[in-house]
């Protein structure tokens, strides 16, 4: 027995424990950096934005299930609700000073489900099954472009320009898809022609996400300065 009272077996167990704890430590490292006193309150504040992200993820997952069960209206609404959660998580993180790399990556994975897979699968089950290969290819193009868009956003996260996005944001694309499904379901729109509209819309929105076109992030919008009347009228017309 060594002077420290440890046997070779206990040394091996200690090393094994360190190997197990290392990945967990890296996962919760952000918690420890912001919680030097290990207070439950600080951890709760850090978890708050991730709860909103989890809400968005749940909505996206539910939209997929709803589409598989034929409840397309509920699926479309779930995607729109996911947008609300997605818009809140980042703002809550900034307000509470709990922004982290972990939260950013978790948000990106949630976006892939809620704004990449969910809109593609919901539209496929709603209108594209009758188009054969064309239908699932259109759905795949949208999902793949959403993944590429999110990957590019993560790679450019350190970009100093926060007033514009490169390519259509995935939540905006998903909102367009969900709104079209919702309106089709509400007004009873159907038919082969509309099926092709859905397929072309998915494809076009997918390519817009990976395009190089700049889109405003609306972070530079100020309510303190005057806005030209014509510009405001155009915004109202587009929203209407």
PDB file of C-alpha atoms in Angstrom:
ATOM      1  CA  UNK A   1       0.000   0.000   0.000  1.00  0.00           C
ATOM      2  CA  UNK A   2       1.320   3.426  -0.909  1.00  0.00           C
ATOM      3  CA  UNK A   3       1.818   6.261   1.548  1.00  0.00           C
ATOM      4  CA  UNK A   4      -1.416   7.879   0.356  1.00  0.00           C
ATOM      5  CA  UNK A   5      -3.405   4.793   1.237  1.00  0.00           C
ATOM      6  CA  UNK A   6      -4.415   4.048  -2.385  1.00  0.00           C
ATOM      7  CA  UNK A   7      -4.050   0.663  -4.062  1.00  0.00           C
ATOM      8  CA  UNK A   8      -3.323   0.113  -7.780  1.00  0.00           C
ATOM      9  CA  UNK A   9      -6.988  -0.830  -8.206  1.00  0.00           C
ATOM     10  CA  UNK A  10      -8.132   2.448  -6.688  1.00  0.00           C
ATOM     11  CA  UNK A  11      -5.758   4.347  -8.987  1.00  0.00           C
ATOM     12  CA  UNK A  12      -7.304   2.643 -12.007  1.00  0.00           C
ATOM     13  CA  UNK A  13     -10.787   3.459 -10.764  1.00  0.00           C
ATOM     14  CA  UNK A  14      -9.787   7.086 -10.274  1.00  0.00           C
ATOM     15  CA  UNK A  15      -8.428   7.304 -13.822  1.00  0.00           C
ATOM     16  CA  UNK A  16     -11.580   5.681 -15.203  1.00  0.00           C
ATOM     17  CA  UNK A  17     -13.713   8.161 -13.299  1.00  0.00           C
ATOM     18  CA  UNK A  18     -11.720  11.052 -14.742  1.00  0.00           C
ATOM     19  CA  UNK A  19     -12.283   9.731 -18.273  1.00  0.00           C
ATOM     20  CA  UNK A  20     -16.012   9.530 -17.641  1.00  0.00           C
ATOM     21  CA  UNK A  21     -16.205  12.955 -16.030  1.00  0.00           C
ATOM     22  CA  UNK A  22     -14.197  14.747 -18.735  1.00  0.00           C
ATOM     23  CA  UNK A  23     -16.973  14.810 -21.395  1.00  0.00           C
ATOM     24  CA  UNK A  24     -19.528  15.833 -18.791  1.00  0.00           C
ATOM     25  CA  UNK A  25     -17.252  18.590 -17.554  1.00  0.00           C
ATOM     26  CA  UNK A  26     -16.856  19.958 -21.062  1.00  0.00           C
ATOM     27  CA  UNK A  27     -20.623  19.868 -21.521  1.00  0.00           C
ATOM     28  CA  UNK A  28     -21.388  21.852 -18.400  1.00  0.00           C
ATOM     29  CA  UNK A  29     -18.246  23.962 -18.565  1.00  0.00           C
ATOM     30  CA  UNK A  30     -20.309  27.013 -19.459  1.00  0.00           C
ATOM     31  CA  UNK A  31     -22.295  26.550 -16.276  1.00  0.00           C
ATOM     32  CA  UNK A  32     -19.165  26.536 -14.138  1.00  0.00           C
ATOM     33  CA  UNK A  33     -17.670  29.568 -15.850  1.00  0.00           C
ATOM     34  CA  UNK A  34     -20.715  31.629 -14.925  1.00  0.00           C
ATOM     35  CA  UNK A  35     -21.368  29.959 -11.593  1.00  0.00           C
ATOM     36  CA  UNK A  36     -18.177  30.060  -9.562  1.00  0.00           C
ATOM     37  CA  UNK A  37     -20.113  29.660  -6.323  1.00  0.00           C
ATOM     38  CA  UNK A  38     -22.200  26.752  -7.659  1.00  0.00           C
ATOM     39  CA  UNK A  39     -25.426  28.491  -6.669  1.00  0.00           C
ATOM     40  CA  UNK A  40     -28.702  26.905  -7.832  1.00  0.00           C
ATOM     41  CA  UNK A  41     -30.046  30.339  -8.747  1.00  0.00           C
ATOM     42  CA  UNK A  42     -27.197  31.027 -11.193  1.00  0.00           C
ATOM     43  CA  UNK A  43     -27.678  27.620 -12.800  1.00  0.00           C
ATOM     44  CA  UNK A  44     -31.400  28.262 -13.077  1.00  0.00           C
ATOM     45  CA  UNK A  45     -30.791  31.561 -14.838  1.00  0.00           C
ATOM     46  CA  UNK A  46     -28.390  29.872 -17.258  1.00  0.00           C
ATOM     47  CA  UNK A  47     -30.916  27.130 -18.039  1.00  0.00           C
ATOM     48  CA  UNK A  48     -33.702  29.631 -18.763  1.00  0.00           C
ATOM     49  CA  UNK A  49     -32.820  30.405 -22.420  1.00  0.00           C
ATOM     50  CA  UNK A  50     -32.215  26.709 -23.074  1.00  0.00           C
ATOM     51  CA  UNK A  51     -35.745  25.996 -21.854  1.00  0.00           C
ATOM     52  CA  UNK A  52     -37.066  28.266 -24.605  1.00  0.00           C
ATOM     53  CA  UNK A  53     -34.844  26.439 -27.096  1.00  0.00           C
ATOM     54  CA  UNK A  54     -36.255  23.139 -25.851  1.00  0.00           C
ATOM     55  CA  UNK A  55     -39.741  24.557 -26.356  1.00  0.00           C
ATOM     56  CA  UNK A  56     -38.913  25.340 -29.983  1.00  0.00           C
ATOM     57  CA  UNK A  57     -37.465  21.859 -30.429  1.00  0.00           C
ATOM     58  CA  UNK A  58     -40.602  20.287 -28.971  1.00  0.00           C
ATOM     59  CA  UNK A  59     -42.809  22.306 -31.329  1.00  0.00           C
ATOM     60  CA  UNK A  60     -40.781  21.150 -34.316  1.00  0.00           C
ATOM     61  CA  UNK A  61     -40.954  17.537 -33.170  1.00  0.00           C
ATOM     62  CA  UNK A  62     -44.700  17.852 -32.614  1.00  0.00           C
ATOM     63  CA  UNK A  63     -45.147  19.348 -36.099  1.00  0.00           C
ATOM     64  CA  UNK A  64     -43.511  16.263 -37.605  1.00  0.00           C
ATOM     65  CA  UNK A  65     -45.751  13.921 -35.592  1.00  0.00           C
ATOM     66  CA  UNK A  66     -48.861  15.968 -36.441  1.00  0.00           C
ATOM     67  CA  UNK A  67     -48.036  15.802 -40.138  1.00  0.00           C
ATOM     68  CA  UNK A  68     -47.601  12.030 -39.967  1.00  0.00           C
ATOM     69  CA  UNK A  69     -51.023  11.760 -38.315  1.00  0.00           C
ATOM     70  CA  UNK A  70     -52.699  14.027 -40.858  1.00  0.00           C
ATOM     71  CA  UNK A  71     -53.241  16.987 -38.531  1.00  0.00           C
ATOM     72  CA  UNK A  72     -51.647  19.517 -40.855  1.00  0.00           C
ATOM     73  CA  UNK A  73     -53.258  22.566 -39.272  1.00  0.00           C
ATOM     74  CA  UNK A  74     -51.751  21.725 -35.872  1.00  0.00           C
ATOM     75  CA  UNK A  75     -48.389  21.021 -37.503  1.00  0.00           C
ATOM     76  CA  UNK A  76     -48.327  24.402 -39.226  1.00  0.00           C
ATOM     77  CA  UNK A  77     -49.296  26.202 -36.022  1.00  0.00           C
ATOM     78  CA  UNK A  78     -46.590  24.318 -34.102  1.00  0.00           C
ATOM     79  CA  UNK A  79     -43.918  25.590 -36.503  1.00  0.00           C
ATOM     80  CA  UNK A  80     -45.147  29.158 -36.046  1.00  0.00           C
ATOM     81  CA  UNK A  81     -45.091  28.733 -32.256  1.00  0.00           C
ATOM     82  CA  UNK A  82     -41.538  27.386 -32.559  1.00  0.00           C
ATOM     83  CA  UNK A  83     -40.600  30.710 -34.143  1.00  0.00           C
ATOM     84  CA  UNK A  84     -41.790  32.521 -31.017  1.00  0.00           C
ATOM     85  CA  UNK A  85     -39.688  30.327 -28.747  1.00  0.00           C
ATOM     86  CA  UNK A  86     -36.711  30.692 -31.091  1.00  0.00           C
ATOM     87  CA  UNK A  87     -37.007  34.458 -30.991  1.00  0.00           C
ATOM     88  CA  UNK A  88     -37.174  34.496 -27.206  1.00  0.00           C
ATOM     89  CA  UNK A  89     -34.243  32.239 -26.300  1.00  0.00           C
ATOM     90  CA  UNK A  90     -31.555  34.536 -27.680  1.00  0.00           C
ATOM     91  CA  UNK A  91     -33.128  37.645 -26.211  1.00  0.00           C
ATOM     92  CA  UNK A  92     -33.502  36.017 -22.800  1.00  0.00           C
ATOM     93  CA  UNK A  93     -29.860  34.910 -22.935  1.00  0.00           C
ATOM     94  CA  UNK A  94     -28.699  38.442 -23.720  1.00  0.00           C
ATOM     95  CA  UNK A  95     -30.913  40.032 -21.070  1.00  0.00           C
ATOM     96  CA  UNK A  96     -29.723  37.641 -18.357  1.00  0.00           C
ATOM     97  CA  UNK A  97     -26.094  37.629 -19.528  1.00  0.00           C
ATOM     98  CA  UNK A  98     -26.150  33.859 -20.059  1.00  0.00           C
ATOM     99  CA  UNK A  99     -25.142  33.636 -23.723  1.00  0.00           C
ATOM    100  CA  UNK A 100     -22.805  30.717 -24.352  1.00  0.00           C
ATOM    101  CA  UNK A 101     -21.332  28.588 -27.125  1.00  0.00           C
ATOM    102  CA  UNK A 102     -23.315  25.631 -25.802  1.00  0.00           C
ATOM    103  CA  UNK A 103     -26.578  27.561 -26.102  1.00  0.00           C
ATOM    104  CA  UNK A 104     -25.719  28.691 -29.627  1.00  0.00           C
ATOM    105  CA  UNK A 105     -25.042  25.137 -30.791  1.00  0.00           C
ATOM    106  CA  UNK A 106     -28.163  23.803 -29.087  1.00  0.00           C
ATOM    107  CA  UNK A 107     -30.211  26.534 -30.751  1.00  0.00           C
ATOM    108  CA  UNK A 108     -28.790  25.589 -34.144  1.00  0.00           C
ATOM    109  CA  UNK A 109     -29.697  21.916 -33.689  1.00  0.00           C
ATOM    110  CA  UNK A 110     -33.181  22.917 -32.575  1.00  0.00           C
ATOM    111  CA  UNK A 111     -33.547  25.122 -35.657  1.00  0.00           C
ATOM    112  CA  UNK A 112     -32.632  22.199 -37.903  1.00  0.00           C
ATOM    113  CA  UNK A 113     -35.514  20.172 -36.503  1.00  0.00           C
ATOM    114  CA  UNK A 114     -38.090  22.968 -36.220  1.00  0.00           C
ATOM    115  CA  UNK A 115     -37.266  24.962 -39.353  1.00  0.00           C
ATOM    116  CA  UNK A 116     -35.523  22.369 -41.520  1.00  0.00           C
ATOM    117  CA  UNK A 117     -37.035  18.921 -41.102  1.00  0.00           C
ATOM    118  CA  UNK A 118     -40.486  19.859 -39.777  1.00  0.00           C
ATOM    119  CA  UNK A 119     -41.531  22.146 -42.689  1.00  0.00           C
ATOM    120  CA  UNK A 120     -40.160  19.710 -45.271  1.00  0.00           C
ATOM    121  CA  UNK A 121     -41.907  16.655 -43.799  1.00  0.00           C
ATOM    122  CA  UNK A 122     -45.132  18.529 -43.060  1.00  0.00           C
ATOM    123  CA  UNK A 123     -45.377  19.738 -46.655  1.00  0.00           C
ATOM    124  CA  UNK A 124     -44.418  16.331 -48.017  1.00  0.00           C
ATOM    125  CA  UNK A 125     -47.205  14.607 -46.091  1.00  0.00           C
ATOM    126  CA  UNK A 126     -49.672  17.361 -46.977  1.00  0.00           C
ATOM    127  CA  UNK A 127     -49.153  17.787 -50.713  1.00  0.00           C
ATOM    128  CA  UNK A 128     -46.106  16.036 -52.152  1.00  0.00           C
ATOM    129  CA  UNK A 129     -46.795  12.319 -51.757  1.00  0.00           C
ATOM    130  CA  UNK A 130     -48.681  12.276 -55.046  1.00  0.00           C
ATOM    131  CA  UNK A 131     -45.726  13.708 -56.964  1.00  0.00           C
ATOM    132  CA  UNK A 132     -43.560  10.640 -56.479  1.00  0.00           C
ATOM    133  CA  UNK A 133     -39.823  11.220 -56.587  1.00  0.00           C
ATOM    134  CA  UNK A 134     -40.290  14.897 -57.370  1.00  0.00           C
ATOM    135  CA  UNK A 135     -42.060  15.343 -54.054  1.00  0.00           C
ATOM    136  CA  UNK A 136     -39.442  13.828 -51.799  1.00  0.00           C
ATOM    137  CA  UNK A 137     -36.612  15.424 -53.780  1.00  0.00           C
ATOM    138  CA  UNK A 138     -38.185  18.859 -53.232  1.00  0.00           C
ATOM    139  CA  UNK A 139     -38.567  18.120 -49.518  1.00  0.00           C
ATOM    140  CA  UNK A 140     -34.963  16.925 -49.291  1.00  0.00           C
ATOM    141  CA  UNK A 141     -33.642  20.001 -51.100  1.00  0.00           C
ATOM    142  CA  UNK A 142     -35.354  22.222 -48.551  1.00  0.00           C
ATOM    143  CA  UNK A 143     -34.047  20.221 -45.576  1.00  0.00           C
ATOM    144  CA  UNK A 144     -30.506  20.062 -46.977  1.00  0.00           C
ATOM    145  CA  UNK A 145     -30.456  23.786 -47.729  1.00  0.00           C
ATOM    146  CA  UNK A 146     -31.653  24.528 -44.198  1.00  0.00           C
ATOM    147  CA  UNK A 147     -28.754  22.471 -42.828  1.00  0.00           C
ATOM    148  CA  UNK A 148     -26.274  24.286 -45.081  1.00  0.00           C
ATOM    149  CA  UNK A 149     -27.746  27.653 -44.088  1.00  0.00           C
ATOM    150  CA  UNK A 150     -27.376  26.889 -40.383  1.00  0.00           C
ATOM    151  CA  UNK A 151     -23.844  25.556 -40.858  1.00  0.00           C
ATOM    152  CA  UNK A 152     -22.830  28.726 -42.692  1.00  0.00           C
ATOM    153  CA  UNK A 153     -24.398  30.855 -39.973  1.00  0.00           C
ATOM    154  CA  UNK A 154     -22.406  29.019 -37.299  1.00  0.00           C
ATOM    155  CA  UNK A 155     -19.196  29.413 -39.299  1.00  0.00           C
ATOM    156  CA  UNK A 156     -19.808  33.159 -39.678  1.00  0.00           C
ATOM    157  CA  UNK A 157     -20.976  33.684 -36.096  1.00  0.00           C
ATOM    158  CA  UNK A 158     -17.993  35.931 -35.323  1.00  0.00           C
ATOM    159  CA  UNK A 159     -18.852  38.262 -38.202  1.00  0.00           C
ATOM    160  CA  UNK A 160     -18.929  41.887 -37.071  1.00  0.00           C
ATOM    161  CA  UNK A 161     -21.951  42.697 -39.256  1.00  0.00           C
ATOM    162  CA  UNK A 162     -24.988  41.851 -37.131  1.00  0.00           C
ATOM    163  CA  UNK A 163     -27.427  43.985 -39.119  1.00  0.00           C
ATOM    164  CA  UNK A 164     -27.732  41.565 -42.053  1.00  0.00           C
ATOM    165  CA  UNK A 165     -27.956  37.831 -42.706  1.00  0.00           C
ATOM    166  CA  UNK A 166     -26.469  36.123 -45.728  1.00  0.00           C
ATOM    167  CA  UNK A 167     -29.275  34.081 -47.205  1.00  0.00           C
ATOM    168  CA  UNK A 168     -32.861  33.802 -46.053  1.00  0.00           C
ATOM    169  CA  UNK A 169     -33.045  32.851 -42.371  1.00  0.00           C
ATOM    170  CA  UNK A 170     -34.426  29.360 -41.751  1.00  0.00           C
ATOM    171  CA  UNK A 171     -37.227  30.598 -39.425  1.00  0.00           C
ATOM    172  CA  UNK A 172     -38.466  32.956 -42.153  1.00  0.00           C
ATOM    173  CA  UNK A 173     -38.423  30.151 -44.719  1.00  0.00           C
ATOM    174  CA  UNK A 174     -40.233  27.837 -42.313  1.00  0.00           C
ATOM    175  CA  UNK A 175     -42.849  30.519 -41.623  1.00  0.00           C
ATOM    176  CA  UNK A 176     -43.538  30.794 -45.357  1.00  0.00           C
ATOM    177  CA  UNK A 177     -43.978  27.030 -45.654  1.00  0.00           C
ATOM    178  CA  UNK A 178     -46.157  26.764 -42.552  1.00  0.00           C
ATOM    179  CA  UNK A 179     -48.336  29.689 -43.627  1.00  0.00           C
ATOM    180  CA  UNK A 180     -48.957  28.131 -47.039  1.00  0.00           C
ATOM    181  CA  UNK A 181     -49.918  24.790 -45.466  1.00  0.00           C
ATOM    182  CA  UNK A 182     -52.084  26.544 -42.874  1.00  0.00           C
ATOM    183  CA  UNK A 183     -53.938  28.602 -45.485  1.00  0.00           C
ATOM    184  CA  UNK A 184     -54.390  25.581 -47.747  1.00  0.00           C
ATOM    185  CA  UNK A 185     -55.813  23.571 -44.875  1.00  0.00           C
ATOM    186  CA  UNK A 186     -58.042  26.402 -43.626  1.00  0.00           C
ATOM    187  CA  UNK A 187     -59.517  27.320 -47.011  1.00  0.00           C
ATOM    188  CA  UNK A 188     -59.645  23.798 -48.419  1.00  0.00           C
ATOM    189  CA  UNK A 189     -57.196  24.472 -51.226  1.00  0.00           C
ATOM    190  CA  UNK A 190     -56.084  21.275 -52.932  1.00  0.00           C
ATOM    191  CA  UNK A 191     -55.404  19.760 -56.313  1.00  0.00           C
ATOM    192  CA  UNK A 192     -52.464  18.797 -58.540  1.00  0.00           C
ATOM    193  CA  UNK A 193     -51.675  22.411 -59.407  1.00  0.00           C
ATOM    194  CA  UNK A 194     -51.345  23.366 -55.743  1.00  0.00           C
ATOM    195  CA  UNK A 195     -49.159  20.322 -55.110  1.00  0.00           C
ATOM    196  CA  UNK A 196     -46.699  21.673 -57.650  1.00  0.00           C
ATOM    197  CA  UNK A 197     -46.888  25.090 -55.993  1.00  0.00           C
ATOM    198  CA  UNK A 198     -45.833  23.495 -52.708  1.00  0.00           C
ATOM    199  CA  UNK A 199     -42.968  21.629 -54.394  1.00  0.00           C
ATOM    200  CA  UNK A 200     -41.703  24.732 -56.174  1.00  0.00           C
ATOM    201  CA  UNK A 201     -42.063  26.811 -53.011  1.00  0.00           C
ATOM    202  CA  UNK A 202     -39.960  24.371 -51.001  1.00  0.00           C
ATOM    203  CA  UNK A 203     -37.273  24.323 -53.674  1.00  0.00           C
ATOM    204  CA  UNK A 204     -37.223  28.104 -54.097  1.00  0.00           C
ATOM    205  CA  UNK A 205     -37.095  28.758 -50.351  1.00  0.00           C
ATOM    206  CA  UNK A 206     -34.295  26.228 -50.013  1.00  0.00           C
ATOM    207  CA  UNK A 207     -32.168  27.986 -52.609  1.00  0.00           C
ATOM    208  CA  UNK A 208     -32.931  31.368 -51.047  1.00  0.00           C
ATOM    209  CA  UNK A 209     -31.555  30.083 -47.737  1.00  0.00           C
ATOM    210  CA  UNK A 210     -28.195  29.216 -49.301  1.00  0.00           C
ATOM    211  CA  UNK A 211     -28.105  32.267 -51.558  1.00  0.00           C
ATOM    212  CA  UNK A 212     -25.702  35.157 -51.065  1.00  0.00           C
ATOM    213  CA  UNK A 213     -28.492  37.709 -50.914  1.00  0.00           C
ATOM    214  CA  UNK A 214     -28.328  39.949 -47.818  1.00  0.00           C
ATOM    215  CA  UNK A 215     -31.368  40.026 -45.574  1.00  0.00           C
ATOM    216  CA  UNK A 216     -31.918  42.468 -42.757  1.00  0.00           C
ATOM    217  CA  UNK A 217     -31.726  41.009 -39.259  1.00  0.00           C
ATOM    218  CA  UNK A 218     -33.878  43.926 -38.001  1.00  0.00           C
ATOM    219  CA  UNK A 219     -31.374  44.479 -35.185  1.00  0.00           C
ATOM    220  CA  UNK A 220     -30.646  47.939 -36.536  1.00  0.00           C
ATOM    221  CA  UNK A 221     -34.295  48.981 -36.467  1.00  0.00           C
ATOM    222  CA  UNK A 222     -34.778  52.006 -34.245  1.00  0.00           C
ATOM    223  CA  UNK A 223     -38.136  53.338 -33.168  1.00  0.00           C
ATOM    224  CA  UNK A 224     -36.579  56.655 -32.220  1.00  0.00           C
ATOM    225  CA  UNK A 225     -35.969  57.848 -35.756  1.00  0.00           C
ATOM    226  CA  UNK A 226     -38.517  58.732 -38.384  1.00  0.00           C
ATOM    227  CA  UNK A 227     -39.399  56.271 -41.119  1.00  0.00           C
ATOM    228  CA  UNK A 228     -40.431  57.495 -44.578  1.00  0.00           C
ATOM    229  CA  UNK A 229     -44.171  57.102 -45.107  1.00  0.00           C
ATOM    230  CA  UNK A 230     -43.771  55.210 -48.395  1.00  0.00           C
ATOM    231  CA  UNK A 231     -41.411  52.685 -46.827  1.00  0.00           C
ATOM    232  CA  UNK A 232     -43.764  52.133 -43.903  1.00  0.00           C
ATOM    233  CA  UNK A 233     -46.677  51.695 -46.322  1.00  0.00           C
ATOM    234  CA  UNK A 234     -44.749  49.057 -48.266  1.00  0.00           C
ATOM    235  CA  UNK A 235     -43.977  47.133 -45.080  1.00  0.00           C
ATOM    236  CA  UNK A 236     -47.651  47.164 -44.069  1.00  0.00           C
ATOM    237  CA  UNK A 237     -48.664  46.004 -47.561  1.00  0.00           C
ATOM    238  CA  UNK A 238     -46.221  43.085 -47.496  1.00  0.00           C
ATOM    239  CA  UNK A 239     -47.363  41.981 -44.040  1.00  0.00           C
ATOM    240  CA  UNK A 240     -51.009  42.236 -45.081  1.00  0.00           C
TER     241      UNK A 240
END
